[in-house]
PDB file of C-alpha atoms in Angstrom:
ATOM      1  CA  MET A 244     -33.194 -46.940  15.329  1.00 91.00           C
ATOM      2  CA  ARG A 245     -29.488 -45.112  16.665  1.00 94.00           C
ATOM      3  CA  LYS A 246     -28.588 -45.358  19.528  1.00 96.00           C
ATOM      4  CA  LEU A 247     -28.058 -42.462  22.706  1.00 97.00           C
ATOM      5  CA  VAL A 248     -24.781 -43.653  24.541  1.00 97.00           C
ATOM      6  CA  VAL A 249     -24.368 -41.008  28.311  1.00 97.00           C
ATOM      7  CA  SER A 250     -20.607 -41.835  28.662  1.00 95.00           C
ATOM      8  CA  MET A 251     -19.647 -39.849  32.481  1.00 94.00           C
ATOM      9  CA  ASN A 252     -17.508 -39.659  34.826  1.00 94.00           C
ATOM     10  CA  ILE A 253     -18.579 -40.017  38.574  1.00 94.00           C
ATOM     11  CA  THR A 254     -17.041 -40.423  42.022  1.00 94.00           C
ATOM     12  CA  LEU A 255     -17.864 -43.969  44.169  1.00 93.00           C
ATOM     13  CA  ASP A 256     -21.134 -42.711  45.208  1.00 92.00           C
ATOM     14  CA  GLY A 257     -22.664 -40.579  42.730  1.00 91.00           C
ATOM     15  CA  TYR A 258     -21.411 -37.330  41.812  1.00 92.00           C
ATOM     16  CA  MET A 259     -20.362 -36.279  38.602  1.00 90.00           C
ATOM     17  CA  ALA A 260     -18.521 -33.128  39.583  1.00 88.00           C
ATOM     18  CA  SER A 261     -18.004 -31.038  42.909  1.00 84.00           C
ATOM     19  CA  GLY A 262     -19.895 -28.724  44.133  1.00 78.00           C
ATOM     20  CA  ASN A 263     -17.647 -25.901  42.149  1.00 79.00           C
ATOM     21  CA  GLY A 264     -18.237 -28.063  39.016  1.00 77.00           C
ATOM     22  CA  SER A 265     -14.446 -28.815  39.180  1.00 81.00           C
ATOM     23  CA  ILE A 266     -13.613 -32.568  37.561  1.00 85.00           C
ATOM     24  CA  ASP A 267     -10.051 -32.978  39.393  1.00 89.00           C
ATOM     25  CA  TRP A 268     -10.298 -35.919  40.286  1.00 90.00           C
ATOM     26  CA  HIS A 269     -11.131 -37.579  37.357  1.00 89.00           C
ATOM     27  CA  PHE A 270      -7.913 -36.230  35.712  1.00 87.00           C
ATOM     28  CA  GLN A 271      -5.869 -37.245  38.587  1.00 91.00           C
ATOM     29  CA  HIS A 272      -6.868 -40.729  37.914  1.00 91.00           C
ATOM     30  CA  TRP A 273      -6.927 -40.412  34.346  1.00 89.00           C
ATOM     31  CA  VAL A 274      -4.127 -42.919  32.062  1.00 90.00           C
ATOM     32  CA  PRO A 275      -4.109 -43.535  28.382  1.00 88.00           C
ATOM     33  CA  SER A 276      -5.342 -46.653  27.725  1.00 90.00           C
ATOM     34  CA  MET A 277      -8.957 -44.593  29.114  1.00 91.00           C
ATOM     35  CA  GLY A 278      -8.275 -42.879  26.295  1.00 88.00           C
ATOM     36  CA  GLU A 279      -8.193 -45.213  24.106  1.00 90.00           C
ATOM     37  CA  VAL A 280     -11.351 -46.830  25.006  1.00 92.00           C
ATOM     38  CA  LEU A 281     -13.060 -43.104  24.879  1.00 91.00           C
ATOM     39  CA  ALA A 282     -11.531 -43.246  21.613  1.00 92.00           C
ATOM     40  CA  LYS A 283     -13.161 -45.910  19.889  1.00 93.00           C
ATOM     41  CA  GLU A 284     -16.473 -45.481  21.908  1.00 93.00           C
ATOM     42  CA  LEU A 285     -16.552 -41.611  20.161  1.00 95.00           C
ATOM     43  CA  SER A 286     -15.366 -43.917  16.719  1.00 95.00           C
ATOM     44  CA  GLU A 287     -18.401 -45.613  17.240  1.00 96.00           C
ATOM     45  CA  ALA A 288     -20.811 -42.189  16.971  1.00 97.00           C
ATOM     46  CA  ASP A 289     -21.131 -39.032  14.521  1.00 97.00           C
ATOM     47  CA  THR A 290     -23.300 -37.302  16.647  1.00 97.00           C
ATOM     48  CA  ILE A 291     -22.913 -35.198  20.126  1.00 97.00           C
ATOM     49  CA  LEU A 292     -25.858 -34.072  22.309  1.00 97.00           C
ATOM     50  CA  LEU A 293     -25.075 -32.107  25.587  1.00 95.00           C
ATOM     51  CA  GLY A 294     -26.640 -29.552  27.940  1.00 92.00           C
ATOM     52  CA  ARG A 295     -25.566 -25.754  27.236  1.00 92.00           C
ATOM     53  CA  VAL A 296     -23.345 -25.692  30.170  1.00 90.00           C
ATOM     54  CA  THR A 297     -21.538 -28.320  28.971  1.00 91.00           C
ATOM     55  CA  TYR A 298     -21.424 -26.834  25.251  1.00 93.00           C
ATOM     56  CA  GLU A 299     -19.867 -23.422  26.166  1.00 93.00           C
ATOM     57  CA  VAL A 300     -17.049 -25.328  28.379  1.00 91.00           C
ATOM     58  CA  MET A 301     -16.429 -27.880  25.764  1.00 93.00           C
ATOM     59  CA  SER A 302     -16.211 -25.267  22.532  1.00 93.00           C
ATOM     60  CA  GLN A 303     -14.199 -23.485  23.672  1.00 93.00           C
ATOM     61  CA  SER A 304     -11.390 -25.687  24.895  1.00 92.00           C
ATOM     62  CA  TRP A 305     -11.453 -28.742  22.452  1.00 93.00           C
ATOM     63  CA  PRO A 306     -10.868 -26.305  18.314  1.00 93.00           C
ATOM     64  CA  VAL A 307      -8.003 -24.638  20.557  1.00 93.00           C
ATOM     65  CA  ARG A 308      -6.630 -28.109  21.853  1.00 91.00           C
ATOM     66  CA  ALA A 309      -6.542 -29.005  18.259  1.00 90.00           C
ATOM     67  CA  LEU A 310      -3.605 -26.862  18.226  1.00 91.00           C
ATOM     68  CA  ASP A 311      -1.612 -28.485  20.271  1.00 90.00           C
ATOM     69  CA  LEU A 312       1.571 -30.182  18.467  1.00 90.00           C
ATOM     70  CA  THR A 313       1.974 -32.559  21.345  1.00 91.00           C
ATOM     71  CA  LEU A 314      -0.986 -34.023  20.617  1.00 87.00           C
ATOM     72  CA  SER A 315      -0.448 -37.948  20.254  1.00 85.00           C
ATOM     73  CA  ARG A 316      -1.271 -39.591  16.743  1.00 84.00           C
ATOM     74  CA  GLU A 317      -4.729 -41.147  19.002  1.00 84.00           C
ATOM     75  CA  GLU A 318      -4.790 -38.002  20.921  1.00 87.00           C
ATOM     76  CA  LEU A 319      -5.394 -35.564  17.852  1.00 90.00           C
ATOM     77  CA  SER A 320      -7.585 -38.139  16.020  1.00 90.00           C
ATOM     78  CA  TYR A 321     -10.264 -37.901  19.681  1.00 91.00           C
ATOM     79  CA  THR A 322      -9.573 -34.125  18.996  1.00 93.00           C
ATOM     80  CA  ASN A 323     -10.474 -34.184  15.055  1.00 94.00           C
ATOM     81  CA  MET A 324     -13.486 -36.419  15.847  1.00 96.00           C
ATOM     82  CA  MET A 325     -14.420 -33.744  19.065  1.00 95.00           C
ATOM     83  CA  ASN A 326     -14.672 -30.748  16.521  1.00 95.00           C
ATOM     84  CA  SER A 327     -15.706 -32.234  13.149  1.00 96.00           C
ATOM     85  CA  TYR A 328     -19.078 -34.246  14.349  1.00 97.00           C
ATOM     86  CA  LEU A 329     -22.455 -32.893  15.726  1.00 97.00           C
ATOM     87  CA  LYS A 330     -23.022 -31.235  18.311  1.00 96.00           C
ATOM     88  CA  VAL A 331     -26.717 -30.440  19.356  1.00 96.00           C
ATOM     89  CA  THR A 332     -26.971 -28.555  22.006  1.00 95.00           C
ATOM     90  CA  VAL A 333     -30.619 -28.510  23.937  1.00 94.00           C
ATOM     91  CA  SER A 334     -30.922 -25.141  25.975  1.00 92.00           C
ATOM     92  CA  GLY A 335     -33.798 -22.742  26.364  1.00 89.00           C
ATOM     93  CA  THR A 336     -31.134 -19.826  26.521  1.00 91.00           C
ATOM     94  CA  LEU A 337     -28.581 -20.292  24.087  1.00 91.00           C
ATOM     95  CA  LYS A 338     -29.060 -17.454  21.498  1.00 89.00           C
ATOM     96  CA  GLU A 339     -25.472 -18.779  18.662  1.00 90.00           C
ATOM     97  CA  THR A 340     -22.971 -21.216  18.491  1.00 92.00           C
ATOM     98  CA  THR A 341     -19.390 -20.684  17.819  1.00 90.00           C
ATOM     99  CA  TRP A 342     -17.506 -24.200  17.505  1.00 94.00           C
ATOM    100  CA  ASN A 343     -18.128 -25.834  14.330  1.00 93.00           C
ATOM    101  CA  ASN A 344     -20.828 -27.943  13.172  1.00 94.00           C
ATOM    102  CA  SER A 345     -23.264 -27.095  15.463  1.00 96.00           C
ATOM    103  CA  ILE A 346     -26.836 -26.857  16.324  1.00 95.00           C
ATOM    104  CA  ILE A 347     -29.042 -25.998  19.170  1.00 95.00           C
ATOM    105  CA  ILE A 348     -32.734 -26.806  20.481  1.00 94.00           C
ATOM    106  CA  CYS A 349     -34.763 -25.183  22.536  1.00 90.00           C
ATOM    107  CA  ARG A 350     -37.985 -25.921  21.867  1.00 88.00           C
ATOM    108  CA  ASN A 351     -40.160 -29.512  21.658  1.00 92.00           C
ATOM    109  CA  ILE A 352     -36.920 -31.322  23.241  1.00 93.00           C
ATOM    110  CA  ARG A 353     -38.839 -34.427  23.358  1.00 95.00           C
ATOM    111  CA  GLN A 354     -39.482 -35.289  19.775  1.00 95.00           C
ATOM    112  CA  GLU A 355     -36.485 -33.316  18.525  1.00 95.00           C
ATOM    113  CA  ILE A 356     -34.308 -36.210  20.321  1.00 96.00           C
ATOM    114  CA  ILE A 357     -36.474 -39.124  18.683  1.00 96.00           C
ATOM    115  CA  ASN A 358     -36.554 -37.244  15.640  1.00 96.00           C
ATOM    116  CA  LEU A 359     -32.278 -37.014  15.930  1.00 96.00           C
ATOM    117  CA  LYS A 360     -32.008 -40.426  16.573  1.00 97.00           C
ATOM    118  CA  LYS A 361     -34.379 -42.660  13.986  1.00 96.00           C
ATOM    119  CA  LYS A 362     -31.711 -40.132  11.508  1.00 96.00           C
ATOM    120  CA  PRO A 363     -29.863 -41.884   9.723  1.00 96.00           C
ATOM    121  CA  GLY A 364     -26.276 -42.578  11.289  1.00 96.00           C
ATOM    122  CA  LYS A 365     -24.095 -43.613  14.468  1.00 97.00           C
ATOM    123  CA  ASN A 366     -24.446 -43.522  18.090  1.00 97.00           C
ATOM    124  CA  ILE A 367     -25.185 -40.218  19.835  1.00 98.00           C
ATOM    125  CA  MET A 368     -23.050 -39.344  22.363  1.00 97.00           C
ATOM    126  CA  LEU A 369     -23.694 -37.542  25.249  1.00 97.00           C
ATOM    127  CA  TYR A 370     -21.566 -35.893  27.711  1.00 93.00           C
ATOM    128  CA  GLY A 371     -21.440 -34.248  30.807  1.00 87.00           C
ATOM    129  CA  SER A 372     -25.150 -32.467  30.843  1.00 84.00           C
ATOM    130  CA  GLY A 373     -26.883 -34.062  33.909  1.00 86.00           C
ATOM    131  CA  ASN A 374     -29.976 -32.166  34.178  1.00 89.00           C
ATOM    132  CA  LEU A 375     -30.475 -33.296  30.132  1.00 93.00           C
ATOM    133  CA  VAL A 376     -29.596 -36.492  31.002  1.00 93.00           C
ATOM    134  CA  ASN A 377     -31.756 -36.804  33.668  1.00 92.00           C
ATOM    135  CA  LEU A 378     -34.813 -35.510  30.937  1.00 92.00           C
ATOM    136  CA  LEU A 379     -34.127 -37.695  28.560  1.00 94.00           C
ATOM    137  CA  VAL A 380     -34.340 -40.741  31.358  1.00 93.00           C
ATOM    138  CA  ARG A 381     -37.201 -39.436  32.411  1.00 91.00           C
ATOM    139  CA  TYR A 382     -38.200 -39.872  28.156  1.00 92.00           C
ATOM    140  CA  ASN A 383     -37.089 -42.979  28.480  1.00 93.00           C
ATOM    141  CA  LEU A 384     -34.815 -41.894  24.719  1.00 96.00           C
ATOM    142  CA  VAL A 385     -31.598 -42.714  26.322  1.00 96.00           C
ATOM    143  CA  ASP A 386     -30.041 -46.764  25.687  1.00 96.00           C
ATOM    144  CA  GLU A 387     -26.744 -46.999  27.097  1.00 97.00           C
ATOM    145  CA  PHE A 388     -24.815 -45.503  30.109  1.00 96.00           C
ATOM    146  CA  GLN A 389     -21.235 -45.967  29.229  1.00 96.00           C
ATOM    147  CA  LEU A 390     -20.535 -44.892  33.530  1.00 96.00           C
ATOM    148  CA  TRP A 391     -16.486 -44.239  34.187  1.00 96.00           C
ATOM    149  CA  LEU A 392     -16.367 -45.074  37.984  1.00 96.00           C
ATOM    150  CA  HIS A 393     -13.564 -43.230  39.837  1.00 95.00           C
ATOM    151  CA  PRO A 394     -11.773 -44.330  43.097  1.00 95.00           C
ATOM    152  CA  VAL A 395     -13.266 -41.036  44.864  1.00 93.00           C
ATOM    153  CA  ILE A 396     -16.065 -40.142  47.528  1.00 93.00           C
ATOM    154  CA  GLU A 397     -16.433 -36.674  46.720  1.00 89.00           C
ATOM    155  CA  GLY A 398     -19.640 -36.628  50.069  1.00 88.00           C
ATOM    156  CA  ASN A 399     -20.877 -33.422  48.321  1.00 86.00           C
ATOM    157  CA  GLY A 400     -22.102 -31.837  44.992  1.00 86.00           C
ATOM    158  CA  ASN A 401     -23.514 -32.295  41.457  1.00 89.00           C
ATOM    159  CA  PRO A 402     -25.428 -35.912  41.631  1.00 90.00           C
ATOM    160  CA  LEU A 403     -25.474 -36.843  38.287  1.00 89.00           C
ATOM    161  CA  PHE A 404     -29.039 -38.365  38.824  1.00 88.00           C
ATOM    162  CA  MET A 405     -32.405 -36.402  40.274  1.00 84.00           C
ATOM    163  CA  ALA A 406     -35.869 -35.692  39.904  1.00 71.00           C
ATOM    164  CA  LEU A 407     -36.724 -39.509  38.545  1.00 77.00           C
ATOM    165  CA  LYS A 408     -40.119 -39.829  39.867  1.00 79.00           C
ATOM    166  CA  ASN A 409     -39.615 -44.465  39.055  1.00 82.00           C
ATOM    167  CA  LYS A 410     -36.376 -46.531  39.551  1.00 84.00           C
ATOM    168  CA  LYS A 411     -35.352 -47.312  36.413  1.00 87.00           C
ATOM    169  CA  ASN A 412     -33.694 -51.197  35.416  1.00 90.00           C
ATOM    170  CA  LEU A 413     -30.663 -51.936  33.362  1.00 94.00           C
ATOM    171  CA  ARG A 414     -28.427 -54.359  32.643  1.00 95.00           C
ATOM    172  CA  LEU A 415     -25.090 -55.166  33.087  1.00 96.00           C
ATOM    173  CA  THR A 416     -23.466 -55.271  29.359  1.00 95.00           C
ATOM    174  CA  LYS A 417     -19.676 -55.194  30.119  1.00 94.00           C
ATOM    175  CA  PHE A 418     -17.203 -53.624  32.769  1.00 93.00           C
ATOM    176  CA  LYS A 419     -13.266 -53.012  32.019  1.00 96.00           C
ATOM    177  CA  ALA A 420     -10.869 -52.356  34.865  1.00 96.00           C
ATOM    178  CA  PHE A 421      -7.718 -49.562  34.724  1.00 96.00           C
ATOM    179  CA  ASP A 422      -4.632 -49.361  36.486  1.00 94.00           C
ATOM    180  CA  SER A 423      -5.706 -45.978  38.150  1.00 94.00           C
ATOM    181  CA  GLY A 424      -8.330 -48.155  39.439  1.00 94.00           C
ATOM    182  CA  VAL A 425     -11.089 -46.749  37.357  1.00 96.00           C
ATOM    183  CA  LEU A 426     -13.835 -49.352  36.285  1.00 96.00           C
ATOM    184  CA  LEU A 427     -15.526 -48.791  33.039  1.00 96.00           C
ATOM    185  CA  ALA A 428     -19.205 -50.346  33.372  1.00 96.00           C
ATOM    186  CA  CYS A 429     -21.803 -50.550  30.113  1.00 96.00           C
ATOM    187  CA  TYR A 430     -25.767 -51.055  31.117  1.00 96.00           C
ATOM    188  CA  GLU A 431     -28.165 -51.070  28.757  1.00 96.00           C
ATOM    189  CA  MET A 432     -31.465 -49.268  29.900  1.00 89.00           C
ATOM    190  CA  LYS A 433     -34.534 -51.742  30.223  1.00 79.00           C
ATOM    191  CA  GLY A 434     -37.873 -50.824  30.311  1.00 65.00           C
ATOM    192  CA  ASN A 435     -39.983 -51.659  33.566  1.00 37.00           C
ATOM    193  CA  ASN A 436     -42.089 -53.969  31.978  1.00 35.00           C
ATOM    194  CA  ASP A 437     -39.418 -56.515  30.686  1.00 36.00           C
ATOM    195  CA  ALA A 438     -40.173 -60.042  31.854  1.00 33.00           C
ATOM    196  CA  SER A 439     -37.286 -61.136  31.290  1.00 36.00           C
ATOM    197  CA  LEU A 440     -35.545 -58.708  34.280  1.00 35.00           C
ATOM    198  CA  PRO A 441     -35.000 -60.078  37.644  1.00 35.00           C
ATOM    199  CA  LYS A 442     -37.080 -59.124  40.472  1.00 37.00           C
ATOM    200  CA  LYS A 443     -34.193 -56.680  41.754  1.00 38.00           C
ATOM    201  CA  PRO A 444     -33.313 -53.956  39.826  1.00 36.00           C
ATOM    202  CA  MET A 445     -29.214 -54.194  39.133  1.00 34.00           C
ATOM    203  CA  PHE A 446     -29.166 -49.672  39.839  1.00 36.00           C
ATOM    204  CA  GLN A 447     -32.110 -47.622  40.523  1.00 39.00           C
ATOM    205  CA  VAL A 448     -31.520 -43.731  40.275  1.00 37.00           C
ATOM    206  CA  PRO A 449     -33.363 -41.191  43.725  1.00 38.00           C
ATOM    207  CA  VAL A 450     -35.878 -38.769  43.802  1.00 36.00           C
ATOM    208  CA  THR A 451     -34.362 -35.193  44.484  1.00 38.00           C
ATOM    209  CA  LYS A 452     -34.709 -31.813  42.607  1.00 40.00           C
ATOM    210  CA  LYS A 453     -36.107 -30.128  39.962  1.00 40.00           C
ATOM    211  CA  LEU A 454     -34.779 -30.004  36.611  1.00 47.00           C
ATOM    212  CA  ASN A 455     -33.885 -26.430  35.274  1.00 50.00           C
ATOM    213  CA  ILE A 456     -33.212 -27.050  31.534  1.00 55.00           C
ATOM    214  CA  SER A 457     -31.463 -23.810  30.064  1.00 54.00           C
TER     215      SER A 457
END
């Protein structure tokens, strides 16, 4: 079964976006070496999983980006992967897709994602889409987190982890520091009943509010 990998930009205090949805702090700390790692990460996948809001934002920006003649070879390669890969959007309200090679999952989410993971192919990447991430963590369908930790304390905004009833144990598999102060930490999800895990979890997710997948 192929892996479902969550790649997420977060602040030091655990927010994936400010209250108005902005991630300006991410662009302020962007360096080209981060793009190289992102491209390698995406090259190991062939499917992109998104929630509705993230899909609507990306579907308007990435096709246009492909027309930018100033892109480097690496940037163009990444853009082409984003536009050509299968995009799977989980939404109960989205009626049609406008981005190339996109489909919608609107019911039986758990089973549909299981079916998707069972299909032959490479990794499945999940970007943004906090509500969807939390739902799939509750379903024990996330295999790996690639957390891009930024040297910013936002103070408030949209937290990455919410509405989770039980703690989740993770194992650090690798990390990388960038000149801008960003840290990439990769964690593998482990079952809570795995006897090989330490008694104290390396990483815990708190319980906050109810999820809403739209």
